[in-house]
C-alpha cells in the first residue's frame, strides 16, 4: 500500500495513482479538469468547526497535538468511508491532495497514518496462525 501526500497545486505525476482530495473546501484557482481527482470524500476531512478552531490564530503549532487527537476521533466516526478508501488503496497507489501550505502539520498526514495503521492491523489479522 503506497500513500503519498501532495499539494493539489503540484504537477500531476503518472505515479499519483488515485488522486484523493482531502480538503472540505475546493481549492482556490483550481479547475476540476486540472485537478484530475478520482475521489473527494468530504466526510473524511476535518469538520468545519475543527478546521476553524485550528486555523483561528497564529497558535496553530501549539494546537497541533490536540488537533491530531480531535481529527482522529472524527475519523473514528467515519468507518464506512475509511473502509472504502482502504479498499481502493489495496488496488491502486493513493495520493492525498490538499491545498494546505504547511505540508508537515496538516490533516492529510493524520489520515494517511490512520489508513496505514488499519492496513497493518488487517494484515496481522489475516496472517496464518501457528
JSON list of N, CA and C in Angstrom, two decimals, residues 50 66-79 82 110 114:
[
{"chain": "A", "resi": 50, "resn": "UNK", "atom": "N", "xyz": [-13.70, 22.07, 13.56]},
{"chain": "A", "resi": 50, "resn": "UNK", "atom": "CA", "xyz": [-12.32, 21.73, 13.91]},
{"chain": "A", "resi": 50, "resn": "UNK", "atom": "C", "xyz": [-11.33, 22.52, 13.05]},
{"chain": "A", "resi": 66, "resn": "UNK", "atom": "N", "xyz": [-3.42, 18.58, 19.94]},
{"chain": "A", "resi": 66, "resn": "UNK", "atom": "CA", "xyz": [-4.86, 18.41, 20.20]},
{"chain": "A", "resi": 66, "resn": "UNK", "atom": "C", "xyz": [-5.63, 18.23, 18.89]},
{"chain": "A", "resi": 67, "resn": "UNK", "atom": "N", "xyz": [-5.22, 18.95, 17.86]},
{"chain": "A", "resi": 67, "resn": "UNK", "atom": "CA", "xyz": [-5.87, 18.79, 16.55]},
{"chain": "A", "resi": 67, "resn": "UNK", "atom": "C", "xyz": [-5.77, 17.35, 16.08]},
{"chain": "A", "resi": 68, "resn": "UNK", "atom": "N", "xyz": [-4.60, 16.74, 16.23]},
{"chain": "A", "resi": 68, "resn": "UNK", "atom": "CA", "xyz": [-4.41, 15.36, 15.82]},
{"chain": "A", "resi": 68, "resn": "UNK", "atom": "C", "xyz": [-5.39, 14.43, 16.53]},
{"chain": "A", "resi": 69, "resn": "UNK", "atom": "N", "xyz": [-5.54, 14.61, 17.82]},
{"chain": "A", "resi": 69, "resn": "UNK", "atom": "CA", "xyz": [-6.45, 13.77, 18.60]},
{"chain": "A", "resi": 69, "resn": "UNK", "atom": "C", "xyz": [-7.90, 13.98, 18.18]},
{"chain": "A", "resi": 70, "resn": "UNK", "atom": "N", "xyz": [-8.29, 15.24, 18.04]},
{"chain": "A", "resi": 70, "resn": "UNK", "atom": "CA", "xyz": [-9.68, 15.54, 17.70]},
{"chain": "A", "resi": 70, "resn": "UNK", "atom": "C", "xyz": [-10.03, 15.06, 16.29]},
{"chain": "A", "resi": 71, "resn": "UNK", "atom": "N", "xyz": [-9.11, 15.20, 15.36]},
{"chain": "A", "resi": 71, "resn": "UNK", "atom": "CA", "xyz": [-9.37, 14.75, 14.00]},
{"chain": "A", "resi": 71, "resn": "UNK", "atom": "C", "xyz": [-9.43, 13.22, 13.95]},
{"chain": "A", "resi": 72, "resn": "UNK", "atom": "N", "xyz": [-8.57, 12.56, 14.67]},
{"chain": "A", "resi": 72, "resn": "UNK", "atom": "CA", "xyz": [-8.60, 11.09, 14.72]},
{"chain": "A", "resi": 72, "resn": "UNK", "atom": "C", "xyz": [-9.94, 10.61, 15.28]},
{"chain": "A", "resi": 73, "resn": "UNK", "atom": "N", "xyz": [-10.48, 11.32, 16.25]},
{"chain": "A", "resi": 73, "resn": "UNK", "atom": "CA", "xyz": [-11.80, 10.97, 16.79]},
{"chain": "A", "resi": 73, "resn": "UNK", "atom": "C", "xyz": [-12.89, 11.15, 15.73]},
{"chain": "A", "resi": 74, "resn": "UNK", "atom": "N", "xyz": [-12.79, 12.23, 14.95]},
{"chain": "A", "resi": 74, "resn": "UNK", "atom": "CA", "xyz": [-13.76, 12.43, 13.88]},
{"chain": "A", "resi": 74, "resn": "UNK", "atom": "C", "xyz": [-13.66, 11.30, 12.85]},
{"chain": "A", "resi": 75, "resn": "UNK", "atom": "N", "xyz": [-12.45, 10.88, 12.54]},
{"chain": "A", "resi": 75, "resn": "UNK", "atom": "CA", "xyz": [-12.27, 9.78, 11.58]},
{"chain": "A", "resi": 75, "resn": "UNK", "atom": "C", "xyz": [-12.84, 8.48, 12.11]},
{"chain": "A", "resi": 76, "resn": "UNK", "atom": "N", "xyz": [-12.76, 8.26, 13.42]},
{"chain": "A", "resi": 76, "resn": "UNK", "atom": "CA", "xyz": [-13.32, 7.04, 14.02]},
{"chain": "A", "resi": 76, "resn": "UNK", "atom": "C", "xyz": [-14.81, 6.90, 13.72]},
{"chain": "A", "resi": 77, "resn": "UNK", "atom": "N", "xyz": [-15.48, 8.02, 13.56]},
{"chain": "A", "resi": 77, "resn": "UNK", "atom": "CA", "xyz": [-16.92, 8.01, 13.29]},
{"chain": "A", "resi": 77, "resn": "UNK", "atom": "C", "xyz": [-17.23, 7.81, 11.81]},
{"chain": "A", "resi": 78, "resn": "UNK", "atom": "N", "xyz": [-16.20, 7.67, 10.99]},
{"chain": "A", "resi": 78, "resn": "UNK", "atom": "CA", "xyz": [-16.39, 7.54, 9.54]},
{"chain": "A", "resi": 78, "resn": "UNK", "atom": "C", "xyz": [-15.84, 6.21, 9.02]},
{"chain": "A", "resi": 79, "resn": "UNK", "atom": "N", "xyz": [-16.11, 5.14, 9.74]},
{"chain": "A", "resi": 79, "resn": "UNK", "atom": "CA", "xyz": [-15.52, 3.84, 9.39]},
{"chain": "A", "resi": 79, "resn": "UNK", "atom": "C", "xyz": [-15.89, 3.36, 7.99]},
{"chain": "A", "resi": 82, "resn": "UNK", "atom": "N", "xyz": [-13.79, 5.23, 5.51]},
{"chain": "A", "resi": 82, "resn": "UNK", "atom": "CA", "xyz": [-12.40, 4.79, 5.65]},
{"chain": "A", "resi": 82, "resn": "UNK", "atom": "C", "xyz": [-12.20, 3.43, 4.99]},
{"chain": "A", "resi": 110, "resn": "UNK", "atom": "N", "xyz": [-2.43, 12.79, 9.15]},
{"chain": "A", "resi": 110, "resn": "UNK", "atom": "CA", "xyz": [-3.20, 12.03, 10.13]},
{"chain": "A", "resi": 110, "resn": "UNK", "atom": "C", "xyz": [-4.04, 10.97, 9.42]},
{"chain": "A", "resi": 114, "resn": "UNK", "atom": "N", "xyz": [-3.80, 6.87, 9.81]},
{"chain": "A", "resi": 114, "resn": "UNK", "atom": "CA", "xyz": [-4.97, 6.04, 10.14]},
{"chain": "A", "resi": 114, "resn": "UNK", "atom": "C", "xyz": [-5.13, 4.93, 9.11]}
]
